[in-house]
Short mmCIF file of C-alpha atoms and ligand atoms in Angstrom, two decimals:
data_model
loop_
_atom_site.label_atom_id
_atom_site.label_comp_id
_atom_site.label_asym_id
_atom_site.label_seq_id
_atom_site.Cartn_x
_atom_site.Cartn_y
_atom_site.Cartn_z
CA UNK A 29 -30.95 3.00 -54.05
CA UNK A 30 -28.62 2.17 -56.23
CA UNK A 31 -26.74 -1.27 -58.09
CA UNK A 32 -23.19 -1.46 -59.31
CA UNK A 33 -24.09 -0.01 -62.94
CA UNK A 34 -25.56 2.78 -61.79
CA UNK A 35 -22.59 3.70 -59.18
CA UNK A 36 -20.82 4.10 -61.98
CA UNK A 37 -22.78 6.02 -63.97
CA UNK A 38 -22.52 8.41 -61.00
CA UNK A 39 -18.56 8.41 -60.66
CA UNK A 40 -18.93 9.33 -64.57
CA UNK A 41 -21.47 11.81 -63.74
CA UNK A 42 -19.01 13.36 -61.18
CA UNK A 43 -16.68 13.67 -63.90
CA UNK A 44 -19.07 15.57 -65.93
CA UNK A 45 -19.61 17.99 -63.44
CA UNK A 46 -15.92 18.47 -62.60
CA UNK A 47 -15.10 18.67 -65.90
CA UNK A 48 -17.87 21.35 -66.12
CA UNK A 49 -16.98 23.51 -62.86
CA UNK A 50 -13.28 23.07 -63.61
CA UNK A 51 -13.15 26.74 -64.27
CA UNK A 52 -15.16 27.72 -61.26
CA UNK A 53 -12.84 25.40 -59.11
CA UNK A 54 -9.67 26.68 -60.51
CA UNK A 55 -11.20 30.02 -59.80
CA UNK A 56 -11.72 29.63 -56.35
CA UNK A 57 -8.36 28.29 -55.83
CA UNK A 58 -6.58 31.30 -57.12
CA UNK A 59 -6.48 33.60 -54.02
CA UNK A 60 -5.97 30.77 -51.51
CA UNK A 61 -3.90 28.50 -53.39
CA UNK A 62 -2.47 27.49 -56.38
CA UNK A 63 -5.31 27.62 -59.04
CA UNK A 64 -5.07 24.45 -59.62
CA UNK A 65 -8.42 22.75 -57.76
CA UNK A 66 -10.81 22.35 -60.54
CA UNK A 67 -7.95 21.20 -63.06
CA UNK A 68 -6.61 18.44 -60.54
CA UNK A 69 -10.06 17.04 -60.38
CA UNK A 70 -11.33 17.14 -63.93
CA UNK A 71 -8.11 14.59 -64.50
CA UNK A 72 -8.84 12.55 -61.62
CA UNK A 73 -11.84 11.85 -62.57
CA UNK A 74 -11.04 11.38 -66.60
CA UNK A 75 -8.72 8.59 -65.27
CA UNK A 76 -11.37 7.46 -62.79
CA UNK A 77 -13.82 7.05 -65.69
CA UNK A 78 -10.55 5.28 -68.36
CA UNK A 79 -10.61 2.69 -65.57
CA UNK A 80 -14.19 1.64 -64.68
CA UNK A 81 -15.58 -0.17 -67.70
CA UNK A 82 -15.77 -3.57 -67.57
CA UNK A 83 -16.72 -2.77 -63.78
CA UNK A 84 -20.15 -3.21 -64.00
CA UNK A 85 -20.70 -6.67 -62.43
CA UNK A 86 -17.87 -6.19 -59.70
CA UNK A 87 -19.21 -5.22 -55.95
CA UNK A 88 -18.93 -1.52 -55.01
CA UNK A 89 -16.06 -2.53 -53.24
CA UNK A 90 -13.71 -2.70 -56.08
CA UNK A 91 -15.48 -0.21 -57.94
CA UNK A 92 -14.56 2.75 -55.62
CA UNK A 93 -11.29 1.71 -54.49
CA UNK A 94 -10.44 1.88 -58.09
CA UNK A 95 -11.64 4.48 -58.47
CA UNK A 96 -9.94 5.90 -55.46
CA UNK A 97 -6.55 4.67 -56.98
CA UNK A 98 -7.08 6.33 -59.83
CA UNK A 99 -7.62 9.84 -57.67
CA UNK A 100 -4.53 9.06 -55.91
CA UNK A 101 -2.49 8.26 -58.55
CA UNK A 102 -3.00 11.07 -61.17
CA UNK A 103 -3.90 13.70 -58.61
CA UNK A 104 -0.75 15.89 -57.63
CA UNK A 105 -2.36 18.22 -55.35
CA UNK A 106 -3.67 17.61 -51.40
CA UNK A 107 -6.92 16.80 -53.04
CA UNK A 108 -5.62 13.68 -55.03
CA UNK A 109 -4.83 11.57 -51.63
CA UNK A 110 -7.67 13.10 -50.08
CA UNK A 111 -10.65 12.23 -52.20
CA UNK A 112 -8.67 9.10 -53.21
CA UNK A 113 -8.58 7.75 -49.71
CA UNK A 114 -12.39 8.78 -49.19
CA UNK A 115 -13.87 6.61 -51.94
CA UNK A 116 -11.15 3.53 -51.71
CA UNK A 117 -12.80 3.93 -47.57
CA UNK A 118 -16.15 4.07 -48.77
CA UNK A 119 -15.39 0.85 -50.72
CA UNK A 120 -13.98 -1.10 -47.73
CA UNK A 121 -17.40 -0.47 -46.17
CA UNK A 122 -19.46 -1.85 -49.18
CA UNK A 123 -17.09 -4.56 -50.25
CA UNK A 124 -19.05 -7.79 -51.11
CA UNK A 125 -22.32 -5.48 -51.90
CA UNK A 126 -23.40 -5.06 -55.59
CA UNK A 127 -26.30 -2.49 -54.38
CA UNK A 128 -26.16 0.46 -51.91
CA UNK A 129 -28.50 1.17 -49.87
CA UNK A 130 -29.12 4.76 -48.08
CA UNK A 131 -27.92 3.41 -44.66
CA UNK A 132 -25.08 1.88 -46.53
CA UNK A 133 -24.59 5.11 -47.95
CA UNK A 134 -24.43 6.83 -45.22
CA UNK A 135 -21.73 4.54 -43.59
CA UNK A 136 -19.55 4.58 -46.11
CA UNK A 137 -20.33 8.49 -46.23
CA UNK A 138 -18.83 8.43 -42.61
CA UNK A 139 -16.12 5.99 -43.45
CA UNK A 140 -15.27 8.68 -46.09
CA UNK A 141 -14.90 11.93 -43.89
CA UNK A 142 -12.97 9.48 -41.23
CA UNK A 143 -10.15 8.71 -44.00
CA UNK A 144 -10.11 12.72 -44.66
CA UNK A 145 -9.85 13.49 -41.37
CA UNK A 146 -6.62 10.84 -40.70
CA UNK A 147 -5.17 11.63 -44.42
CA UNK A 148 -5.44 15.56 -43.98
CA UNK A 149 -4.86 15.32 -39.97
CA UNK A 150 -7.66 17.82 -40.14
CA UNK A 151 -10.94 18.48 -38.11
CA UNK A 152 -14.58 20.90 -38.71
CA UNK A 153 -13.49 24.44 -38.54
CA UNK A 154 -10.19 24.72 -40.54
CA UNK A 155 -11.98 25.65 -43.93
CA UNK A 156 -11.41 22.20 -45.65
CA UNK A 157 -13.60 19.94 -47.80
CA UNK A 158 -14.24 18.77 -44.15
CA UNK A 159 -16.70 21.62 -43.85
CA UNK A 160 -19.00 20.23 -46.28
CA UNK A 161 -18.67 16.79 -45.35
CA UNK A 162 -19.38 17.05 -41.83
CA UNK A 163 -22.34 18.99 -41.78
CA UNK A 164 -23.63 17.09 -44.60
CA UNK A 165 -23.29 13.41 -43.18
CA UNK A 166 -25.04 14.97 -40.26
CA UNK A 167 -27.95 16.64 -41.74
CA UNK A 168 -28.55 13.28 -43.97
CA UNK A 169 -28.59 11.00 -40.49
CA UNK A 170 -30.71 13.35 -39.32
CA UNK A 171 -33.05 13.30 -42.05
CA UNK A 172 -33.28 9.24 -42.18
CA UNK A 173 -33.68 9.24 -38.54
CA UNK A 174 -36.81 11.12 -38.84
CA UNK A 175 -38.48 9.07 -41.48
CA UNK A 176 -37.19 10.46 -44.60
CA UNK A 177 -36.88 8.95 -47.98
CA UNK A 178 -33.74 9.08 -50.02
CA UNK A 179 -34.67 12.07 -52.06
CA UNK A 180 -35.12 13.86 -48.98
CA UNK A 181 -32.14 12.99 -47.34
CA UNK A 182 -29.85 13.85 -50.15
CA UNK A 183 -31.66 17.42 -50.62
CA UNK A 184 -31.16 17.76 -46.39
CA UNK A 185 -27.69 16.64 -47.11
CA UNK A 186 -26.43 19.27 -50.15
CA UNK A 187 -28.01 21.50 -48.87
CA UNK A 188 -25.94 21.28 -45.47
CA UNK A 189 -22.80 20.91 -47.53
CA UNK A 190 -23.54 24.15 -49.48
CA UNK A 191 -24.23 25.88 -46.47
CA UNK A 192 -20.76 24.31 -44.80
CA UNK A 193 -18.72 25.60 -48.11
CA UNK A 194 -20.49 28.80 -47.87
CA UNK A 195 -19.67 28.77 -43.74
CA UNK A 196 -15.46 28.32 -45.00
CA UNK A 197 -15.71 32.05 -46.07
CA UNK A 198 -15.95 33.07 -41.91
CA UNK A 199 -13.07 30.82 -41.43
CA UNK A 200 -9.46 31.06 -41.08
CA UNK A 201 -7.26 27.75 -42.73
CA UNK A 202 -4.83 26.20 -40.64
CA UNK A 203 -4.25 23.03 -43.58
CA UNK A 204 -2.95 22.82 -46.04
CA UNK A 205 -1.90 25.40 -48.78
CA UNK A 206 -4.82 27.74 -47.85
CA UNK A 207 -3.40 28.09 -44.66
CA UNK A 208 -0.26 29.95 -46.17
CA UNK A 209 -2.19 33.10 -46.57
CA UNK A 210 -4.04 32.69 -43.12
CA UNK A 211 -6.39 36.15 -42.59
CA UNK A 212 -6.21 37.13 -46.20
CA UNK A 213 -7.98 33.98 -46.89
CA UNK A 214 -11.09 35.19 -44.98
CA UNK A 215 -13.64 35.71 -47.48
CA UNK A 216 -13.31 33.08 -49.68
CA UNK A 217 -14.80 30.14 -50.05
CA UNK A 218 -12.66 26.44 -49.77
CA UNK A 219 -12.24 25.09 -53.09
CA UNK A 220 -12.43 21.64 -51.75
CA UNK A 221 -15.48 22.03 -49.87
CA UNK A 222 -16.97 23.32 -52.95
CA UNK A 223 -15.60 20.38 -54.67
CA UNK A 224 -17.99 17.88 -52.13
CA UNK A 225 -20.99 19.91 -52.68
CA UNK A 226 -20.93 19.17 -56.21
CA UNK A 227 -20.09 15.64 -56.07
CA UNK A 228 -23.04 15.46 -53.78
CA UNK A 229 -25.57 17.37 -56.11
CA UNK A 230 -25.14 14.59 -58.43
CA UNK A 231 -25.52 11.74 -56.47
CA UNK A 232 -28.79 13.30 -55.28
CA UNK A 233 -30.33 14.10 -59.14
CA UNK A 234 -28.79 11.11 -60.19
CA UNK A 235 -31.18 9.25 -57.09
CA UNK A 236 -34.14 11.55 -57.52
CA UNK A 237 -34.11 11.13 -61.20
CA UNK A 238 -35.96 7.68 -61.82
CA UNK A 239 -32.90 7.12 -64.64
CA UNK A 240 -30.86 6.82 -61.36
CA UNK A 241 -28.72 3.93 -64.28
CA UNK A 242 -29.40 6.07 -67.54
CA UNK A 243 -25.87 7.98 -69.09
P1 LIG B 16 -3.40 21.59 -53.43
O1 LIG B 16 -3.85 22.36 -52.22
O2 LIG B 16 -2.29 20.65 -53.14
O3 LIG B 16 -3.14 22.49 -54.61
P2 LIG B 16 -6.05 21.08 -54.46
O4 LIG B 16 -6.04 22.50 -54.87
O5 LIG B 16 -6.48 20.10 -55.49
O6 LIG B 16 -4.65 20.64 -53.85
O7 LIG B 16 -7.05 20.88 -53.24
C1 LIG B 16 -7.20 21.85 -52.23
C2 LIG B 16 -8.31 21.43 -51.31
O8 LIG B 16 -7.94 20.29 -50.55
C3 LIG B 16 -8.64 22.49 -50.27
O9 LIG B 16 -9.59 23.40 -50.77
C4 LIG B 16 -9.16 21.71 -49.08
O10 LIG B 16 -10.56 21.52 -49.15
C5 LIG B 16 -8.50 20.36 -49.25
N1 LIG B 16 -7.42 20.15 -48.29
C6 LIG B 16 -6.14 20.55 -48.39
N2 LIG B 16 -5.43 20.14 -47.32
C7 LIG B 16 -6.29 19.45 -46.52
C8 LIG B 16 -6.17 18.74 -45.27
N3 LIG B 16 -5.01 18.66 -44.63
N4 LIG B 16 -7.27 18.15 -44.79
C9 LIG B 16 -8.46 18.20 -45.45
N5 LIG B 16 -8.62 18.83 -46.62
C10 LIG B 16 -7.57 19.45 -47.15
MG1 LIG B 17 -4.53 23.79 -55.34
#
């Protein structure tokens, strides 16, 4: 699926596209939080990107945990620990590896929501980034079970995490700054579940895209 270069390429793709729905991010952390969403991750992920050349013939391990350090490290909000701790767990689960497969992918997909989970103390249902990732590593197992090819899966799985972020609107937070405003946060959708889909989006045109490597 994919080699060392090319994860790369896709952690600087990420950046692109929170760098380009910082706005939209910020947005949707106004009336729940602290407007700060899209912002937080746009720097993450500039500092992500300052520290991965040079990268390019490490394994994936070291590779995502820095990037992961990087998150944590210039990332003031929840998010910063959160996503941080998801990619440096991804990374223990492809340490030694140099190319990811999609069942590889999809362990350290569930090695990811497992470090959100323990980080946030958080479960499904309390309109977090959770909400997306759940129903998203699902919908992708479910997919490969059944035969599918990666393209497939990926599509199954953003398409589950859009529908998740959408599905945070019905719910009520009980973590984390959202859950400040409780009922008045009915309505609106969870920044950081929002957050996911994207990342996801461009993992999945970066696969279906035969210039998985190409900048
Ligand atoms: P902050 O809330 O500190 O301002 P951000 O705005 O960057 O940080 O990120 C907010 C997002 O982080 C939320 O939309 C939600 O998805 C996620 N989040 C916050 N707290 C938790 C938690 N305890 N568990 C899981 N996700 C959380
Ligand atoms: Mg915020």
């Amino acid at each position: 699926m994919a080699d060392s270069r090319q994860v790369i390429s896709i952690l600087n793709r990420i950046g692109r596209k929170m760098e380009e729905q910082k706005d939209y991010l910020t947005e949707l952390d106004g009336p729940i939080g602290d407007s700060d969403h899209g912002i937080n991750l746009a720097r993450g992920f500039r500092a992500v990107e300052e520290k991965l050349p040079g990268l390019e013939d490490k394994d994936l391990g070291t590779i995502l945990k820095t990037a992961g350090m990087a998150l944590v490290s210039t990332v003031g909000g929840a998010s910063g620990p959160l996503y941080g701790s998801a990619y440096m767990k991804a990374g223990m689960v492809l340490a030694g590896k140099t190319e990811i497969q999609m069942g590889d992918f999809l362990q350290a997909m569930d090695a990811a929501v497992e470090a959100v989970m323990q980080r946030g103390k958080a479960t499904v249902e309390e309109a977090t980034m959770l909400d997306a990732m759940v129903p998203a590593v699902k919908a992708m197992k479910e997919a490969e079970a059944s035969g599918a090819e990666a393209g497939e899966i990926l599509e199954a799985g953003c398409r589950a995490a859009w529908a998740g972020a959408e599905h945070t609107k019905d719910l009520i937070a009980t973590k984390g700054r959202a859950s400040y405003v409780g009922e008045r946060g009915l309505g609106h959708q969870d920044p950081g579940a929002t957050s996911f889909s994207f990342m996801l989006e461009v993992v999945k045109d970066a696969v279906a895209g035969s210039d998985t490597a190409e900048e």
